[in-house]
Short mmCIF file of C-alpha atoms and ligand atoms in Angstrom, two decimals:
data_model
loop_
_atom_site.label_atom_id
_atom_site.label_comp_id
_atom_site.label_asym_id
_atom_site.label_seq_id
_atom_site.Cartn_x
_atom_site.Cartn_y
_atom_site.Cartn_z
CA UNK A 10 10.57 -59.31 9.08
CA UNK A 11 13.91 -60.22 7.98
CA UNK A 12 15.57 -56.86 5.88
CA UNK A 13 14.49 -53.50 6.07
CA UNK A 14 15.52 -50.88 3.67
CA UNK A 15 18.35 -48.43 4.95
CA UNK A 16 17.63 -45.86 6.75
CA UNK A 17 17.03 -42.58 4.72
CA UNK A 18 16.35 -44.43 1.48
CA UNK A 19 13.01 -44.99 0.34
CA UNK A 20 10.70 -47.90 -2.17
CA UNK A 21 9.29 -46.23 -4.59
CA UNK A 22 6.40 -48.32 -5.43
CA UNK A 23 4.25 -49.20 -8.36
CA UNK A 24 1.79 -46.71 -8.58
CA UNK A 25 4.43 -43.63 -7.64
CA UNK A 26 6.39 -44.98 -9.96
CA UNK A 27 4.52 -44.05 -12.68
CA UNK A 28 4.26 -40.56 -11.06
CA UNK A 29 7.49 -40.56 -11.18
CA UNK A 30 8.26 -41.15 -15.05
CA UNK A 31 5.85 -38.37 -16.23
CA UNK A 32 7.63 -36.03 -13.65
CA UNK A 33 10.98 -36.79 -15.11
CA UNK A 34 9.38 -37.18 -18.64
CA UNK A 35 7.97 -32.85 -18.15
CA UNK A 36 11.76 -32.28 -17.31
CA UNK A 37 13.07 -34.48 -20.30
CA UNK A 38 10.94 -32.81 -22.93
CA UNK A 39 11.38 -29.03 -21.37
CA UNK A 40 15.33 -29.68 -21.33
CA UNK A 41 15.06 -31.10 -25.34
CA UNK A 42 13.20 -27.84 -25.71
CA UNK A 43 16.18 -25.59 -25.04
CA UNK A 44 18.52 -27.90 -26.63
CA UNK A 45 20.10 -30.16 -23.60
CA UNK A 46 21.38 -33.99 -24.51
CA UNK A 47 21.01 -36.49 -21.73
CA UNK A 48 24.63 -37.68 -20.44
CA UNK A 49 24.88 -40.75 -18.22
CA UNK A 50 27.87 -41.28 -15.96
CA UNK A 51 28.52 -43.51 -13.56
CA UNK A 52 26.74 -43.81 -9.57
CA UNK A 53 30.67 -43.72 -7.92
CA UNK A 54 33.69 -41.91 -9.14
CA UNK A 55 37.18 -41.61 -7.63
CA UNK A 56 36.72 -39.95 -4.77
CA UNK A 57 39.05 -36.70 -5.78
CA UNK A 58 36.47 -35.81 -7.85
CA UNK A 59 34.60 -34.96 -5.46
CA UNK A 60 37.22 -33.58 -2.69
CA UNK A 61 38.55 -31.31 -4.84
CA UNK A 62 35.40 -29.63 -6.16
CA UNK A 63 32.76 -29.84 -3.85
CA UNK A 64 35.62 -28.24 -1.57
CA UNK A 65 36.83 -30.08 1.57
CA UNK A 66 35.40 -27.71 3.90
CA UNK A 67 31.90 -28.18 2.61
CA UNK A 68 29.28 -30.38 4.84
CA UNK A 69 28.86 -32.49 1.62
CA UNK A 70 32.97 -33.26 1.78
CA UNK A 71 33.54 -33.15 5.03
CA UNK A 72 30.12 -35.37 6.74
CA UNK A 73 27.97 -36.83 4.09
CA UNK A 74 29.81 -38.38 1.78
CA UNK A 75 29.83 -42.36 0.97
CA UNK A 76 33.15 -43.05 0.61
CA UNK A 77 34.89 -46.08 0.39
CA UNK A 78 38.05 -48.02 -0.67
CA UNK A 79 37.24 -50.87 -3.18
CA UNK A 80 38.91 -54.00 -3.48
CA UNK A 81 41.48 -52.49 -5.35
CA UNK A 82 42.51 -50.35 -2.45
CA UNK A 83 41.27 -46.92 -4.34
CA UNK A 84 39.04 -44.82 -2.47
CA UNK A 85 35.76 -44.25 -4.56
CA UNK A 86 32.44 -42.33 -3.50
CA UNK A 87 28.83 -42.43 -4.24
CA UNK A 88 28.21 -39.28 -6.41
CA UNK A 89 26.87 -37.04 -3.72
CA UNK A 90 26.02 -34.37 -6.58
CA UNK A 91 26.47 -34.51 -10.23
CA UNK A 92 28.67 -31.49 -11.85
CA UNK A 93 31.62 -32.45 -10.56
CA UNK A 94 30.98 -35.98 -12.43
CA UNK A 95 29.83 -34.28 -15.48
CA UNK A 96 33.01 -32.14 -15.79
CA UNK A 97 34.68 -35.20 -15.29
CA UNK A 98 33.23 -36.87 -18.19
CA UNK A 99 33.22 -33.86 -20.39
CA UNK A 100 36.87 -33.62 -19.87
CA UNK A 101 37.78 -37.28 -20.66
CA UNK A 102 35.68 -37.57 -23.92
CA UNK A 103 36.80 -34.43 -25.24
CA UNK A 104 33.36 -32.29 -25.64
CA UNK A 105 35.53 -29.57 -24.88
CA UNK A 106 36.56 -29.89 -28.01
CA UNK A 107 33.55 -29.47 -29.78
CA UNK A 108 33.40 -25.33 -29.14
CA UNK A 109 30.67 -23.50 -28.31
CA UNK A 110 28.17 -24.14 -25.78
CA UNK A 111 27.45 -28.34 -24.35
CA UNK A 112 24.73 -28.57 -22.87
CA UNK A 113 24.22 -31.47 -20.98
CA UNK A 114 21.21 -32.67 -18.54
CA UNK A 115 20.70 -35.99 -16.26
CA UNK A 116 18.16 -37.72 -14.12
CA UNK A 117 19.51 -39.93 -11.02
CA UNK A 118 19.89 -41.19 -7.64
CA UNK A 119 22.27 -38.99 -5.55
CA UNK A 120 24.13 -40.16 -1.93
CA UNK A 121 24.32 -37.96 1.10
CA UNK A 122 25.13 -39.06 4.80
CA UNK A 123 22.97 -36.63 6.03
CA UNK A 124 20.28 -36.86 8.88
CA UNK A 125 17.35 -38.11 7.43
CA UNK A 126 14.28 -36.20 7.93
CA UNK A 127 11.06 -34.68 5.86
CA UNK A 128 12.63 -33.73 2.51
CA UNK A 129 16.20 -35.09 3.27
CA UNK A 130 17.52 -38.15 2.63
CA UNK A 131 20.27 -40.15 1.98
CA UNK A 132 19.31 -41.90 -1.67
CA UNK A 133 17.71 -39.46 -3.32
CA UNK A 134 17.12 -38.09 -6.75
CA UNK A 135 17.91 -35.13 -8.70
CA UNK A 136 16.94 -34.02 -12.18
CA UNK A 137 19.60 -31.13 -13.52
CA UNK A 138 21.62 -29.89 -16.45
CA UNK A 139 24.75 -27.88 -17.24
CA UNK A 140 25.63 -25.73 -19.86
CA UNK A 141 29.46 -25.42 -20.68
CA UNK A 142 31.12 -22.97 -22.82
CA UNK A 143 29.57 -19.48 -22.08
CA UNK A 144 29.85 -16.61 -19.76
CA UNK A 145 27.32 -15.04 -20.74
CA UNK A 146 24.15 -13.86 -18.80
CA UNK A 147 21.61 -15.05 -20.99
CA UNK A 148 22.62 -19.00 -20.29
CA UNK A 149 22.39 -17.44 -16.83
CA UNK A 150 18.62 -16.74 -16.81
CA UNK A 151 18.04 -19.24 -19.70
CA UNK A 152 18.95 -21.77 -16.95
CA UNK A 153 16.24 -20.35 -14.44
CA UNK A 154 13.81 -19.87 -17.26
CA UNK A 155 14.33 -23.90 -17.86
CA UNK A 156 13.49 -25.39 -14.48
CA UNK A 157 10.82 -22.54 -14.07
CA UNK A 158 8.65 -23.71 -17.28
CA UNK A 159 9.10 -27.35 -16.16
CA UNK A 160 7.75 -26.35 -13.04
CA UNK A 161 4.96 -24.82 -14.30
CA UNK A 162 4.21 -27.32 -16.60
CA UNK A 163 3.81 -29.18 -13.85
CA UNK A 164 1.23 -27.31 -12.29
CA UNK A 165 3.52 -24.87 -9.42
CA UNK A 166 2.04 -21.23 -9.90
CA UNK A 167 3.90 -19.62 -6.91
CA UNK A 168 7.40 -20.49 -6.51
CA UNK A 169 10.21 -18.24 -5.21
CA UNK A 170 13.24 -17.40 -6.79
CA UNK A 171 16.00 -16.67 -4.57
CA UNK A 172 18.88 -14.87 -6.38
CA UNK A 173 22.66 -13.69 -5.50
CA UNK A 174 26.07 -13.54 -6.95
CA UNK A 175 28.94 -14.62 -5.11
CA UNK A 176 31.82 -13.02 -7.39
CA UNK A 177 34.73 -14.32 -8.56
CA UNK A 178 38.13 -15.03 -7.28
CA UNK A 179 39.01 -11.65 -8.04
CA UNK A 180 36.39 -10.17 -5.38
CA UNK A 181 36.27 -13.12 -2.93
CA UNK A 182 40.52 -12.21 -2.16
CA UNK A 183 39.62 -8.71 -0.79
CA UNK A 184 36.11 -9.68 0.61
CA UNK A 185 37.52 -12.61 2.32
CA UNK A 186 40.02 -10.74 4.21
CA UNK A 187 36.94 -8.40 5.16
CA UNK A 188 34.70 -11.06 6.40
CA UNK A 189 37.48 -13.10 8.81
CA UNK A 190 38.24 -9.82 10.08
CA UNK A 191 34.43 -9.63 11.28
CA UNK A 192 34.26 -13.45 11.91
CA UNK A 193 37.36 -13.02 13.98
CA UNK A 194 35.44 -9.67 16.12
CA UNK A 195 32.42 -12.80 16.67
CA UNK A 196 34.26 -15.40 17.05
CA UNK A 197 32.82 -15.95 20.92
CA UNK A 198 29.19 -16.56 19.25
CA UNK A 199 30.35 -19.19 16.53
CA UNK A 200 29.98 -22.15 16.66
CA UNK A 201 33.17 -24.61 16.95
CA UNK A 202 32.58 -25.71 13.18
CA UNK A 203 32.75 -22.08 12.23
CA UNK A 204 35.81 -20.88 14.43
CA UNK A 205 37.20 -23.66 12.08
CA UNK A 206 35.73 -22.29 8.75
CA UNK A 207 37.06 -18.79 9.37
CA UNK A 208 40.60 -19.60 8.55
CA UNK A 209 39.91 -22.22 6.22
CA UNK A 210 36.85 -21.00 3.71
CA UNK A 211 34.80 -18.48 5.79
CA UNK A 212 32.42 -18.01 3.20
CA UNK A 213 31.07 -21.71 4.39
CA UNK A 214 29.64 -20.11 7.35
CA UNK A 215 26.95 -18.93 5.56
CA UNK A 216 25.61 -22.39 5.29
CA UNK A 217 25.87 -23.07 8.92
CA UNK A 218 22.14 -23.81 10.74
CA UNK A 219 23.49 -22.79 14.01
CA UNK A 220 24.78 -19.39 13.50
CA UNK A 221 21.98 -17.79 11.69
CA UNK A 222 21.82 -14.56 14.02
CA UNK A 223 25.85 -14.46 13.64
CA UNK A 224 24.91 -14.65 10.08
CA UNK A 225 22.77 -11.20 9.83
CA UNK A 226 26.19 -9.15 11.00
CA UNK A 227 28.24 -10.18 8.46
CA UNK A 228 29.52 -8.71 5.50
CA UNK A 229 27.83 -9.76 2.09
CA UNK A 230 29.62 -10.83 -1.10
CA UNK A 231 27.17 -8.70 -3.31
CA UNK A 232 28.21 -5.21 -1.89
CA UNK A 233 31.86 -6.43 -2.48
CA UNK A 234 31.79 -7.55 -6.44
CA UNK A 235 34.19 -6.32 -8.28
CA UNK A 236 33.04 -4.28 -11.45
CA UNK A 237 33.22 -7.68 -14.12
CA UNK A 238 30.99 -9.48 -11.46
CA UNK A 239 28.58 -6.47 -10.56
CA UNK A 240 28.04 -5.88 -14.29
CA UNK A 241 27.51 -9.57 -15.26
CA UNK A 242 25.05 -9.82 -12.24
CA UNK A 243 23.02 -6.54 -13.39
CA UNK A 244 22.80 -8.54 -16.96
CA UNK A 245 21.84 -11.68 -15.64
CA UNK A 246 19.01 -9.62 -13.64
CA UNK A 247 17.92 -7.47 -16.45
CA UNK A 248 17.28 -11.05 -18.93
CA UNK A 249 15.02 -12.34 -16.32
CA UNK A 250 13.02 -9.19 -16.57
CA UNK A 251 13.11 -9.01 -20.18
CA UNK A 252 11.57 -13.25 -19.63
CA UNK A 253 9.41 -11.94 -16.73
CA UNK A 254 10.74 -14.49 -13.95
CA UNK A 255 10.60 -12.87 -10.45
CA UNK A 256 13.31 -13.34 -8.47
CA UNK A 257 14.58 -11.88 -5.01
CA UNK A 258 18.16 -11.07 -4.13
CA UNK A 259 19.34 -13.25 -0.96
CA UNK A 260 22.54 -11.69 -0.65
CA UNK A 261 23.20 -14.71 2.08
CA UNK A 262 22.71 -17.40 -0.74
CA UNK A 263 25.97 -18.92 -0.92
CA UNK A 264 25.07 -22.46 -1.55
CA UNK A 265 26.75 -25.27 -0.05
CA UNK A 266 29.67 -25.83 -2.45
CA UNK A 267 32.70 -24.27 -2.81
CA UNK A 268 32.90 -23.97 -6.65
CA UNK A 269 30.32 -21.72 -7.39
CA UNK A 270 31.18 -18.18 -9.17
CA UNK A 271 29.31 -15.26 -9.83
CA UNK A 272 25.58 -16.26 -9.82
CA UNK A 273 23.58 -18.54 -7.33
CA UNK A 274 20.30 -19.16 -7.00
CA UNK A 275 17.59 -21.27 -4.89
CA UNK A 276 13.63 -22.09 -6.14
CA UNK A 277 11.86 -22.16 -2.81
CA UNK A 278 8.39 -24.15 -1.92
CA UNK A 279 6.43 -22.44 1.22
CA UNK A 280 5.10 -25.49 2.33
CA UNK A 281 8.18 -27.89 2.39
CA UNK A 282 9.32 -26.15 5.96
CA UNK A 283 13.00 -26.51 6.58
CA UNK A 284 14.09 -28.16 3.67
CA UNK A 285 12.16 -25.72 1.13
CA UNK A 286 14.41 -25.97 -1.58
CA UNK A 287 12.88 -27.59 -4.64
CA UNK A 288 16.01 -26.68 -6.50
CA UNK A 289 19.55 -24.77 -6.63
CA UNK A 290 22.34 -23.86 -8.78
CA UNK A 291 24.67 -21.70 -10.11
CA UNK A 292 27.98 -20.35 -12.23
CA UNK A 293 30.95 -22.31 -11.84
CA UNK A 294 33.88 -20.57 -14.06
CA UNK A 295 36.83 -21.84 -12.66
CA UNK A 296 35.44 -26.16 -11.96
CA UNK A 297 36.50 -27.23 -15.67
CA UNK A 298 40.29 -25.98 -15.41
CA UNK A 299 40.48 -26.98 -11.72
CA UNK A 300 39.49 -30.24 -13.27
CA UNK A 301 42.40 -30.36 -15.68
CA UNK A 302 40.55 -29.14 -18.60
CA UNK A 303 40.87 -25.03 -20.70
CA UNK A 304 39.47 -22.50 -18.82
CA UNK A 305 35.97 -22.78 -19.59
CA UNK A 306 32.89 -20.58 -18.13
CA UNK A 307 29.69 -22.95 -17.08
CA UNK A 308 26.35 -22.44 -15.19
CA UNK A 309 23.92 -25.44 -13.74
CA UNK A 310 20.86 -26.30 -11.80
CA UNK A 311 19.90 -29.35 -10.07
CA UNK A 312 16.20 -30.04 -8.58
CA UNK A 313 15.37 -32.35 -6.05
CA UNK A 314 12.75 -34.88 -7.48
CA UNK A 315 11.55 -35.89 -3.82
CA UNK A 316 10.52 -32.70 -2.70
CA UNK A 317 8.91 -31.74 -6.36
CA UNK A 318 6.78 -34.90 -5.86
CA UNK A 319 5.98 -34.12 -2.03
CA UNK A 320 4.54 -31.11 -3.12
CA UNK A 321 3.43 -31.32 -6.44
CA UNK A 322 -0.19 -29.57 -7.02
CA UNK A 323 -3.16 -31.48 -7.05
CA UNK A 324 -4.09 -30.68 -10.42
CA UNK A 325 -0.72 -31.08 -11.81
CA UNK A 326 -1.01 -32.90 -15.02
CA UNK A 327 1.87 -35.35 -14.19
CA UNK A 328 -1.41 -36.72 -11.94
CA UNK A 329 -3.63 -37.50 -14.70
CA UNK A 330 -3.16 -40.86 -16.17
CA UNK A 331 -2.41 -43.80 -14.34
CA UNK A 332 -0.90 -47.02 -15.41
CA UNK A 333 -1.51 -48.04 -18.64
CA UNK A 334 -4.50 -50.99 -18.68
CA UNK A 335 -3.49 -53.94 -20.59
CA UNK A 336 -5.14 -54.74 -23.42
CA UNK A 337 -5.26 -58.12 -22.47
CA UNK A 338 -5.86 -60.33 -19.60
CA UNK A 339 -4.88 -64.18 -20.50
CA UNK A 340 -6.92 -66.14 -17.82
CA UNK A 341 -5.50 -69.84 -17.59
CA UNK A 342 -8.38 -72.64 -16.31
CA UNK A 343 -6.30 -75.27 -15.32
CA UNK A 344 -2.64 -76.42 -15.05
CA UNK A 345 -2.91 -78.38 -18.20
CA UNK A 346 -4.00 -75.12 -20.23
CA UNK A 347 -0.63 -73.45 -19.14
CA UNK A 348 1.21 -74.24 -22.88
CA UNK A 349 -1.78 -72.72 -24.77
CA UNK A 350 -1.67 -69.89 -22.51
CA UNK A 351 2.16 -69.35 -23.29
CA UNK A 352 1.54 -69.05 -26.92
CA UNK A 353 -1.82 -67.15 -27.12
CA UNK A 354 -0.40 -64.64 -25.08
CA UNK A 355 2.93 -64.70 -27.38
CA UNK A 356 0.62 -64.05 -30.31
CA UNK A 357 -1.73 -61.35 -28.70
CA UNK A 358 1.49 -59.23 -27.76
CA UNK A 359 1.97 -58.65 -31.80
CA UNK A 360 -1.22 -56.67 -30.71
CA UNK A 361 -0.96 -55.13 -27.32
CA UNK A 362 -0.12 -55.37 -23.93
CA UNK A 363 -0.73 -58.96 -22.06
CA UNK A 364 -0.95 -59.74 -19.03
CA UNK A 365 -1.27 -63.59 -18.13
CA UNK A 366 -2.62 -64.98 -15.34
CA UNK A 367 -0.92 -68.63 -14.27
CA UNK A 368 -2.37 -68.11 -10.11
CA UNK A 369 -4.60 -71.09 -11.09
CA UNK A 370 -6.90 -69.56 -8.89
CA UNK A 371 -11.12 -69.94 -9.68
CA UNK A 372 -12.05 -68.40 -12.96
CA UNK A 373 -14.36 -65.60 -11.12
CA UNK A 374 -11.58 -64.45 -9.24
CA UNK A 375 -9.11 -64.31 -12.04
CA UNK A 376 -12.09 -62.47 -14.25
CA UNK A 377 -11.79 -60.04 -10.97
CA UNK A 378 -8.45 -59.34 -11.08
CA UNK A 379 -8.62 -58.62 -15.11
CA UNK A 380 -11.43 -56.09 -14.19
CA UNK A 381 -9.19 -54.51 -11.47
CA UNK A 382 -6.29 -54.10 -14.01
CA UNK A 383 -9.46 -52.37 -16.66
CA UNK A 384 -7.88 -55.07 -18.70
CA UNK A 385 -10.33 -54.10 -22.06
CA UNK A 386 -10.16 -58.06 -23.33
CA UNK A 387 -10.23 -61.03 -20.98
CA UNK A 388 -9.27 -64.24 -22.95
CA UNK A 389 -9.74 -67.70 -20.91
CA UNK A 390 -8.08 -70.90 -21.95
CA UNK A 391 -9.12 -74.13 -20.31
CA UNK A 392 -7.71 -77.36 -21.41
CA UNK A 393 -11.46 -78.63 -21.52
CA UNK A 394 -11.66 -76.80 -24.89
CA UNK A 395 -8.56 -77.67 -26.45
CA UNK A 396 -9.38 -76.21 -29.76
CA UNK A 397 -11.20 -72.80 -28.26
CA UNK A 398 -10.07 -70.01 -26.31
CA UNK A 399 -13.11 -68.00 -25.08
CA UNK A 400 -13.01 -63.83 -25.71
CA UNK A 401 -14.83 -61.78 -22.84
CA UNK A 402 -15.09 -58.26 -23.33
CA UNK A 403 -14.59 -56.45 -20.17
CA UNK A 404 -16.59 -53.30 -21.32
CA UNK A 405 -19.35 -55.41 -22.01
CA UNK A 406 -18.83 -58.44 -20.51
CA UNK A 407 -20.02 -60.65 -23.50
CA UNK A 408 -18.49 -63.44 -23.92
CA UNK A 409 -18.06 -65.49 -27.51
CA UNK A 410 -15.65 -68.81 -28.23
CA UNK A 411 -13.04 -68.30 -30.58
CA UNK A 412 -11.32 -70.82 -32.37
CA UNK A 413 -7.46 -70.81 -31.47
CA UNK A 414 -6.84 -69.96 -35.04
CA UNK A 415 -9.01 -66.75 -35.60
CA UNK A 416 -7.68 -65.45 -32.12
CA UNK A 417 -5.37 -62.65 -33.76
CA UNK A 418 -7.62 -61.88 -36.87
CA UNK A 419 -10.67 -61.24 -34.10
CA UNK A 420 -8.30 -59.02 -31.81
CA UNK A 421 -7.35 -57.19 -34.73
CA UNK A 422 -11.18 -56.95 -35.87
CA UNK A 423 -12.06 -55.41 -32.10
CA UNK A 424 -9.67 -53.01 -32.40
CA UNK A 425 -10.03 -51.58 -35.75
CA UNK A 426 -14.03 -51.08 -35.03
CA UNK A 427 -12.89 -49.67 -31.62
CA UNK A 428 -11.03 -47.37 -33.44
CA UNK A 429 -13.32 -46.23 -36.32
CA UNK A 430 -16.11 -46.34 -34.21
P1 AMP B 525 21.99 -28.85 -3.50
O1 AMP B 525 22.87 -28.68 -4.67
O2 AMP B 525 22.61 -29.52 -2.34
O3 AMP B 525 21.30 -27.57 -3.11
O4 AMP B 525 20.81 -29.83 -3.99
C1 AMP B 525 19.94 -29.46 -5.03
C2 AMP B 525 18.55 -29.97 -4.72
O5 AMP B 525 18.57 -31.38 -4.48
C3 AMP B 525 17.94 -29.39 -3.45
O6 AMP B 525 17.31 -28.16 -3.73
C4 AMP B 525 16.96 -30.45 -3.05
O7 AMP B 525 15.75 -30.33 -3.79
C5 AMP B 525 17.65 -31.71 -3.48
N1 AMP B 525 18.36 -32.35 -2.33
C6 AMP B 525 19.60 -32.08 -1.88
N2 AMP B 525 19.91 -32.87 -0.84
C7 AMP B 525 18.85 -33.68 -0.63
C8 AMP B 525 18.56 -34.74 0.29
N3 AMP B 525 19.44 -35.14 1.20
N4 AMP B 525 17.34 -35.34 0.20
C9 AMP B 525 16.43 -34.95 -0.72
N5 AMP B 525 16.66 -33.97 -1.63
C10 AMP B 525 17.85 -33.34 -1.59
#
């Protein structure tokens, strides 16, 4: 073989694919529900968007991003994560100036140079939304409540809910100087990336695999909120009570980027090992004026639509149907039957689905192939009978000739008494 696909991407194929679209179609319809529009922006963006954000010392910024400098000499980068690009566009088309709350969701590929393994990968897609405009708690456990009744719409019964709040930039002053302090004290059991985080962010050792039991000793953000942040957090907590969503505090739950405020949160799968997180998100107050724009309050979620699919429940109803049968299967006898079969199967698609068959393989194993598709009509046109086409019903498989003329008004018959019958 030639090409093979990049490493850490993945074909979805034809019968996934289909999987696929009724997964994203239970988050499409549960987002409408709560009032998010869909917002498209664009797969790259100057890189800045991203650097500035994200936060340089983050893993996503610092090791798995796709950047690159175009033939225009700017540097541009395959959105590794979408809020940053949705700010972005809010900003430049002025939805800031609509008041009030935006809210905004998205379905897409993402780009992460990260090392591929089970549940990680470097193409992969997220499903996610953002509302923009409020500070209150509610949107705050509205936007758990969303991506927890998707979830269970698609069949998950037992998913955890991590929860934490990381403050502001109010408490993070005084609780940073606290936790270099103790980095500083451990500094002989960090790892090199972290002796190199302490200065810079220290709160982005908290994301680091390799110092987990360094982890355990250190200060948490949640016993150093100041009193704004420790009530908001209490409210957000007491509105997912009052919707009955479970949740457990992780005071350790940082999350990987630096522009999260206040509330964070994780939905966890038991059986996805390492890479457990289905989805995460989060409050990010201060992103929409570090992007240039009023200060404006905003909260977000995105889910990872591999790892919902590698784990989705048996009985989930995304599993039901599978791709739609055609309606009809347009057989084609013999090379010199090909024009009829061009314009019977133009005229049967003011009907239904078509699928034509040009292999100009034997009849028998064309009739196959309709009956593999649970095509419901097979129509065969041979250039033997110029004037005829001949109808098969798959169901049944009786078979009547129809003159070329009567074709539609005998479709449309079959259906009709298909349908009142
Ligand atoms: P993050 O904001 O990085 O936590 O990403 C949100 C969600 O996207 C995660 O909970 C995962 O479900 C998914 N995700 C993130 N990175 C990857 C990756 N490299 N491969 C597959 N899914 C990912």
């Amino acid at each position: 073989m030639k090409y093979t696909k990049p490493r850490g991407t993945q074909d979805i194929l034809p019968p996934d694919v289909y999987l696929w679209r009724r997964v994203e179609t239970v988050f499409e319809n549960t987002f409408e529900a709560y009032g998010y529009e869909p917002i498209r922006t664009p797969i790259f963006e100057h890189t800045d968007v991203f650097l500035r954000s994200v936060g340089e010392a983050t893993d996503i910024v610092s090791k798995e991003m796709y950047t690159f400098v175009d033939r225009g000499g700017r540097s541009v980068t395959l959105r590794p994560e979408n809020t940053a690009a949705v700010i972005r566009a809010y900003l430049e088309n002025g939805l800031h100036r609509r008041g009030g709350i935006t809210r905004l969701c998205y379905t897409g590929p993402m780009f992460r140079y990260d090392r591929p393994q089970s549940g990680r990968y470097r193409q992969f897609h997220q499903v996610g939304l953002e509302a923009i405009g409020s500070d209150n708690p509610v949107v705050d456990a509205e936007t758990i409540d969303v991506v927890m009744t998707a979830l269970e719409a698609l069949g998950f019964d037992s998913l955890a809910v991590k929860l934490n709040s990381v403050g502001c930039a109010e408490c993070r002053k005084p609780y940073g100087g606290v936790l270099r302090r103790e980095l500083e004290r451990l500094k002989g059991r960090l790892c090199e990336d972290c002796v190199g985080r302490t200065d810079k962010n220290p709160m982005r050792v908290f994301d680091c695999k390799k110092c987990e039991e360094v982890k355990d000793e250190l200060p948490s953000i949640s016993d150093h909120l100041c009193p704004a942040c420790a009530d908001h957090f209490a409210r957000v907590k007491s509105h997912l009570d009052l919707l009955e969503r479970r949740y457990e505090i992780d005071s350790r739950l940082v999350r990987g980027l630096d522009y999260y405020t206040r509330t964070t949160f994780e939905i966890l799968h038991g059986s996805l090992g390492a890479q457990n997180a289905l989805c995460g998100g989060g409050r990010y107050d201060d992103l929409v004026e570090q992007c240039g724009g009023p200060p404006t309050p905003a909260v977000g979620f995105s889910a990872g639509l591999e790892r919902i699919i590698s784990v989705l429940p048996e009985g989930s109803p995304a599993r039901k149907a599978g791709r739609n049968a055609p309606d009809f299967y347009v057989a084609c006898a013999d090379e010199n039957a090909a024009p009829r079969v061009v314009l019977v199967a133009r005229g049967l698609r003011t009907l239904g689905t078509v699928e034509v068959d040009v292999s100009m393989r034997v009849l028998k194993t064309q009739l196959r192939q309709a009956e593999r598709a649970l095509a419901r009509i097979a129509v065969i046109v041979e250039s033997a009978s110029p004037l005829h086409v001949k109808w098969r019903d798959m169901a049944n498989r009786e078979q009547i000739d129809v003159e070329d003329g009567r074709l539609l008004d005998v479709a449309r018959e079959h259906f009709t008494d298909k349908r009142s019958g």
